[in-house]
XYZ file of C-alpha atoms in Angstrom:
387
model
C 6.467 -45.967 25.379
C 4.053 -43.979 26.477
C 4.947 -43.392 29.719
C 8.315 -42.108 28.510
C 6.600 -40.294 25.974
C 4.431 -38.640 28.929
C 7.707 -38.015 30.637
C 9.544 -36.111 27.713
C 6.201 -33.900 27.152
C 6.335 -32.826 30.416
C 9.714 -32.357 30.533
C 9.896 -30.221 27.375
C 6.095 -28.551 27.908
C 5.413 -25.131 28.917
C 4.654 -26.247 32.162
C 8.638 -27.335 32.637
C 9.158 -23.480 31.284
C 7.052 -21.587 33.682
C 8.565 -23.532 36.592
C 12.177 -22.938 35.445
C 11.097 -18.552 35.159
C 9.453 -18.529 38.363
C 12.639 -20.680 39.797
C 14.890 -18.016 37.798
C 12.856 -14.768 38.700
C 12.531 -15.222 43.117
C 15.887 -16.300 43.386
C 16.859 -13.069 41.304
C 14.566 -11.339 42.674
C 15.896 -11.886 46.441
C 19.373 -11.806 45.153
C 18.538 -8.302 44.384
C 16.389 -7.657 46.816
C 18.989 -8.146 49.212
C 22.607 -6.785 46.927
C 20.660 -3.284 47.270
C 19.222 -2.921 51.320
C 23.158 -4.357 51.772
C 24.017 -1.314 49.437
C 22.310 1.437 50.445
C 20.989 -0.197 53.813
C 17.564 0.156 52.882
C 14.857 -1.446 54.243
C 12.471 -1.181 51.182
C 13.798 -2.176 47.444
C 10.834 -2.532 45.996
C 11.718 -1.031 42.373
C 15.470 -3.636 41.929
C 13.021 -6.672 43.134
C 10.513 -5.771 41.026
C 13.080 -5.166 38.517
C 13.903 -8.184 38.371
C 11.112 -10.520 38.507
C 10.247 -8.592 34.844
C 13.423 -8.678 33.279
C 14.131 -13.370 34.153
C 12.586 -15.168 30.139
C 13.727 -18.896 29.309
C 16.675 -17.310 27.300
C 19.452 -15.244 27.762
C 18.913 -13.499 24.956
C 15.047 -12.284 25.958
C 16.563 -11.303 28.944
C 18.703 -8.699 27.605
C 16.795 -7.825 25.574
C 13.866 -7.173 27.781
C 16.433 -5.410 30.337
C 17.557 -2.829 27.568
C 13.935 -2.308 26.901
C 12.670 -1.943 30.569
C 15.492 0.467 31.298
C 14.518 2.893 28.841
C 11.037 2.696 29.638
C 11.625 4.230 32.539
C 14.610 6.021 32.141
C 12.809 7.920 29.434
C 9.495 7.733 31.303
C 12.544 9.487 34.468
C 13.493 12.780 31.859
C 9.890 13.200 30.388
C 8.570 13.778 33.942
C 11.533 15.659 35.794
C 11.591 18.494 34.524
C 7.583 18.816 35.564
C 8.672 17.185 39.356
C 11.953 20.039 39.896
C 10.120 23.061 39.681
C 5.960 22.755 39.265
C 5.204 19.447 41.391
C 2.574 17.207 40.682
C -0.836 19.044 39.283
C -3.486 18.905 36.863
C -1.531 20.572 33.890
C 1.608 18.706 34.473
C 0.247 15.642 34.695
C -1.516 15.800 31.435
C 1.633 17.285 29.081
C 3.907 14.313 31.380
C 1.110 11.418 30.392
C 0.818 12.548 26.528
C 4.321 13.252 26.414
C 4.717 9.406 28.132
C 2.449 7.607 26.206
C 3.143 9.085 22.361
C 6.812 7.817 23.458
C 5.692 4.744 24.191
C 4.503 3.381 21.383
C 7.628 3.262 19.796
C 8.416 -0.154 18.949
C 12.183 -0.719 19.846
C 9.961 -0.329 23.100
C 7.721 -3.555 23.083
C 5.459 -4.631 25.829
C 8.183 -2.426 28.444
C 6.796 1.216 26.819
C 4.195 0.868 29.639
C 6.879 1.559 31.779
C 7.290 4.926 30.728
C 4.126 6.595 32.145
C 4.272 4.828 35.489
C 7.404 5.290 35.401
C 7.165 9.356 35.222
C 4.325 9.062 36.658
C 6.010 8.226 40.055
C 8.589 10.644 39.407
C 5.478 13.539 38.832
C 4.085 13.281 41.758
C 7.918 12.927 43.845
C 7.337 16.810 43.489
C 10.352 19.230 44.134
C 10.816 17.943 47.453
C 11.628 14.439 47.049
C 13.309 14.989 43.502
C 16.268 12.815 45.397
C 14.752 9.805 45.003
C 14.925 9.827 41.328
C 18.109 8.816 41.612
C 18.486 5.952 44.177
C 14.723 3.728 42.279
C 17.081 4.299 38.798
C 20.192 3.143 40.345
C 17.179 0.288 42.189
C 16.187 -0.655 39.025
C 19.721 -1.409 37.355
C 20.428 -3.359 40.302
C 17.346 -5.497 39.777
C 18.256 -5.678 36.156
C 21.730 -6.081 36.221
C 21.519 -9.473 38.811
C 17.983 -10.958 37.446
C 20.706 -10.814 32.788
C 23.365 -12.350 35.876
C 21.220 -15.069 36.606
C 20.002 -16.482 32.997
C 24.218 -16.492 32.128
C 25.036 -17.885 35.708
C 22.440 -20.721 35.639
C 21.999 -20.840 31.167
C 18.945 -21.924 30.611
C 17.834 -25.081 28.531
C 18.046 -25.808 25.226
C 14.045 -26.011 23.522
C 15.466 -27.952 21.341
C 14.187 -31.453 22.149
C 10.059 -29.892 21.965
C 10.941 -28.719 18.405
C 12.438 -31.704 17.218
C 8.530 -33.489 18.626
C 6.320 -31.060 16.977
C 8.105 -31.122 13.925
C 7.987 -34.417 14.233
C 4.229 -34.409 15.033
C 3.441 -32.362 11.573
C 5.820 -34.770 9.469
C 4.072 -38.140 10.968
C 0.109 -36.177 10.707
C 1.426 -34.942 6.509
C 2.597 -38.326 5.992
C -0.992 -39.482 7.070
C -2.801 -37.472 5.293
C -1.456 -38.811 2.470
C -1.123 -42.603 3.124
C -5.270 -40.888 3.458
C -5.228 -40.174 0.041
C -3.429 -42.607 -1.965
C -5.811 -44.758 -0.138
C -8.401 -42.695 -1.820
C -6.822 -43.347 -5.489
C -6.235 -46.541 -4.951
C -9.810 -47.680 -4.894
C -11.261 -45.218 -7.030
C -12.858 -43.805 -3.158
C -13.335 -39.793 -2.635
C -10.549 -38.416 -0.418
C -12.932 -36.601 2.169
C -14.864 -40.300 2.984
C -11.036 -41.334 4.334
C -9.953 -38.456 5.888
C -10.683 -36.504 9.132
C -13.725 -34.679 7.863
C -11.103 -31.504 9.768
C -7.448 -32.628 9.075
C -6.913 -29.416 7.124
C -7.363 -27.658 11.355
C -5.447 -30.282 12.432
C -3.020 -29.996 9.949
C -2.577 -25.970 10.676
C -2.486 -26.715 14.116
C 0.197 -28.654 14.582
C 1.813 -26.513 12.077
C 1.391 -23.818 14.191
C 3.254 -25.303 17.262
C 5.584 -26.794 15.186
C 6.448 -23.313 13.991
C 6.082 -21.642 17.764
C 8.067 -24.540 18.953
C 11.110 -23.832 16.688
C 11.476 -20.145 17.067
C 11.518 -20.957 20.884
C 14.179 -23.214 20.149
C 16.200 -20.647 17.820
C 16.009 -17.958 20.405
C 17.302 -21.138 23.346
C 20.064 -20.913 21.592
C 20.782 -17.161 21.720
C 23.304 -15.946 23.540
C 23.163 -20.019 25.780
C 26.451 -21.599 26.363
C 25.155 -24.222 26.148
C 24.729 -23.970 22.240
C 28.466 -24.741 21.671
C 26.745 -27.106 18.690
C 24.914 -24.710 17.235
C 25.510 -25.773 13.278
C 24.319 -29.235 13.924
C 21.273 -28.233 14.467
C 20.947 -27.997 10.719
C 17.835 -30.766 10.802
C 15.904 -27.817 13.250
C 16.183 -24.825 10.316
C 12.756 -23.463 9.838
C 13.426 -24.660 5.490
C 12.560 -27.856 7.279
C 9.333 -26.518 8.223
C 8.751 -23.798 4.768
C 9.365 -27.425 2.699
C 6.618 -29.198 4.755
C 4.394 -26.663 4.956
C 4.917 -26.325 1.077
C 4.164 -29.490 1.226
C 0.738 -29.763 2.931
C 0.175 -26.814 0.335
C 0.437 -28.567 -2.799
C -1.735 -32.051 -0.532
C -4.901 -29.862 -0.831
C -4.645 -29.182 -4.330
C -3.793 -32.851 -5.208
C -7.347 -33.385 -3.639
C -9.159 -30.624 -5.183
C -7.942 -31.881 -8.985
C -8.661 -34.986 -7.815
C -12.783 -33.903 -7.888
C -12.418 -32.179 -10.399
C -10.532 -35.414 -12.143
C -13.978 -37.277 -10.991
C -16.030 -34.410 -12.318
C -14.919 -35.141 -16.063
C -13.971 -38.927 -15.264
C -16.304 -40.586 -12.723
C -14.373 -43.204 -11.699
C -15.368 -47.120 -11.063
C -14.486 -48.358 -8.548
C -12.273 -50.863 -8.823
C -12.169 -55.011 -7.916
C -9.041 -56.089 -9.919
C -6.014 -55.648 -11.644
C -5.820 -52.826 -14.557
C -7.274 -53.283 -17.163
C -6.551 -53.268 -21.344
C -5.932 -50.371 -23.011
C -9.484 -48.714 -23.063
C -10.520 -45.280 -21.117
C -11.631 -47.417 -18.221
C -8.727 -49.564 -17.404
C -6.753 -47.043 -18.257
C -8.166 -45.070 -15.166
C -7.351 -47.922 -13.511
C -3.402 -47.759 -14.245
C -3.342 -44.532 -13.785
C -5.029 -44.433 -10.529
C -2.811 -47.365 -9.443
C 0.267 -44.852 -10.138
C -0.520 -42.184 -9.011
C -1.157 -43.760 -5.623
C 2.147 -45.242 -5.934
C 3.003 -41.681 -6.120
C 1.484 -40.734 -3.254
C 3.171 -43.630 -1.057
C 6.794 -42.159 -2.404
C 5.742 -38.907 -1.455
C 4.075 -39.851 2.178
C 7.926 -41.073 2.603
C 9.678 -38.078 1.498
C 8.051 -35.993 4.283
C 8.903 -38.773 6.224
C 12.634 -37.397 6.111
C 12.382 -34.186 5.212
C 14.507 -33.281 8.161
C 16.577 -30.938 6.535
C 19.809 -33.444 4.842
C 19.935 -35.486 2.069
C 16.451 -36.279 0.691
C 14.639 -39.975 0.637
C 16.937 -42.897 -1.027
C 13.254 -43.243 -2.394
C 12.606 -39.593 -4.478
C 14.944 -41.189 -7.389
C 12.682 -43.860 -7.983
C 9.478 -41.779 -7.683
C 11.376 -39.920 -10.082
C 11.033 -42.282 -12.731
C 7.529 -43.412 -11.398
C 6.519 -39.960 -12.397
C 7.915 -39.685 -15.667
C 6.983 -43.022 -16.500
C 3.563 -42.437 -15.616
C 4.259 -38.901 -17.867
C 4.647 -40.348 -21.004
C 1.316 -42.636 -20.665
C -0.630 -39.689 -19.647
C 0.392 -37.757 -22.932
C -0.775 -40.010 -25.062
C -4.021 -41.900 -23.200
C -7.446 -42.687 -24.441
C -10.097 -40.481 -23.564
C -11.309 -36.714 -23.385
C -9.232 -33.563 -22.895
C -10.159 -31.827 -20.194
C -9.341 -35.416 -18.251
C -6.483 -36.190 -20.212
C -5.806 -32.025 -18.821
C -6.191 -32.840 -15.162
C -4.730 -35.512 -14.955
C -1.520 -33.881 -16.265
C -1.914 -30.025 -12.974
C -2.743 -33.738 -10.501
C 1.357 -35.151 -12.011
C 2.658 -31.155 -11.769
C 0.962 -30.421 -8.504
C 2.667 -34.183 -6.893
C 5.534 -32.585 -8.489
C 6.058 -29.723 -6.577
C 5.271 -31.463 -3.599
C 8.575 -33.614 -4.280
C 10.808 -30.526 -5.208
C 9.783 -29.422 -0.954
C 10.353 -32.936 0.789
C 13.627 -33.249 -2.328
C 15.892 -31.837 1.351
C 16.842 -28.300 -0.145
C 18.698 -30.167 -2.911
C 17.910 -28.856 -6.262
C 17.379 -30.916 -8.909
C 20.028 -31.375 -12.068
C 17.894 -33.167 -15.302
C 15.612 -32.368 -18.272
C 12.758 -30.740 -17.605
C 9.765 -33.504 -17.603
C 7.311 -32.714 -20.448
C 3.600 -33.348 -20.448
C 1.881 -32.934 -23.971
C -1.459 -31.767 -23.675
C -3.903 -31.991 -27.195
C -5.984 -28.991 -27.046
C -8.865 -27.311 -29.395
C -6.479 -24.614 -30.925
C -3.694 -25.983 -30.474
C -2.050 -28.857 -32.079
C 0.344 -29.557 -28.916
C 1.011 -27.582 -26.034
C 4.193 -28.351 -23.840
C 3.058 -29.026 -19.567
C 6.132 -28.263 -18.406
C 6.673 -29.165 -15.161
C 11.066 -28.185 -13.874
C 13.295 -29.977 -12.741
C 15.270 -27.325 -10.832
């Protein structure tokens, strides 16, 4: 199993993409060089090779975008410097004016990173001077050939789809979030502190895993664009960005749950649980609430593992029933108002987390109300809408 996972990681890792891009770029540069040398019998068509190297990217869409940006940057730089190159030639005054205009034009966002080629091309054209201004047209033609060859190479040799890497990244995020929920459930069940059960760096690790999943998902969707291998792109619904957003929302609710547990412990210091739930007293209710809430957290961890954009996890309806039963019991719990309010808040946060991992389907059903007595008003309904 480890060997298989290691081989998949090497095959789908960043170095695999770099090797593929390097091979395609070298092939495109060599073909562009040979094509320009054969067409114009020019011994060193360097602009064509450089353009091909810069335009090859991991995906067809990015290659086309980079090609258009590179061509626009070079053309704009040549047009800016051409009047000065033809009429005045290089001088400190013409160089200052050309660089000022080209740098202003290079900042346009549509040129992206290739805006740098506006001043580079402008300086090159200006240095040719009036006597060699005729070389500008062949130079631009070589750039056009290099861009065309690079795009055609990516189209003729379609880049691989980056779907498996995105699937693996989302699986890691689901596993890590489910592990955090399992640790919180254990802490609640044993009346302990979640920070003592979880890894001290769990927030940083979860944020890092989320960032990796977001990056991998973006690469997967980009690899589908203009790729002839993406004939069944509609079948990758489990890689929809809504899945990542649902997991991110659930992670935010988990952080709030841990904070709510701390507030509940401050209102009612937890007693270690060594046996079954007790009687109707405050201590007995505390054990009963913790047991029910830990069960809900465990079910939420299962729903997180099944959050793949399709149907919700089969355990979700049963989890809803347990949630409603615990909410009804919480409305009549013994003890102080502050502790009861903290428990109701915890239930509402968990309800939002269940919403997040419900597979994107809206819930139909009556609103579940948790009635919390207050000092000013007799009853105030704290509602968790079943949207």
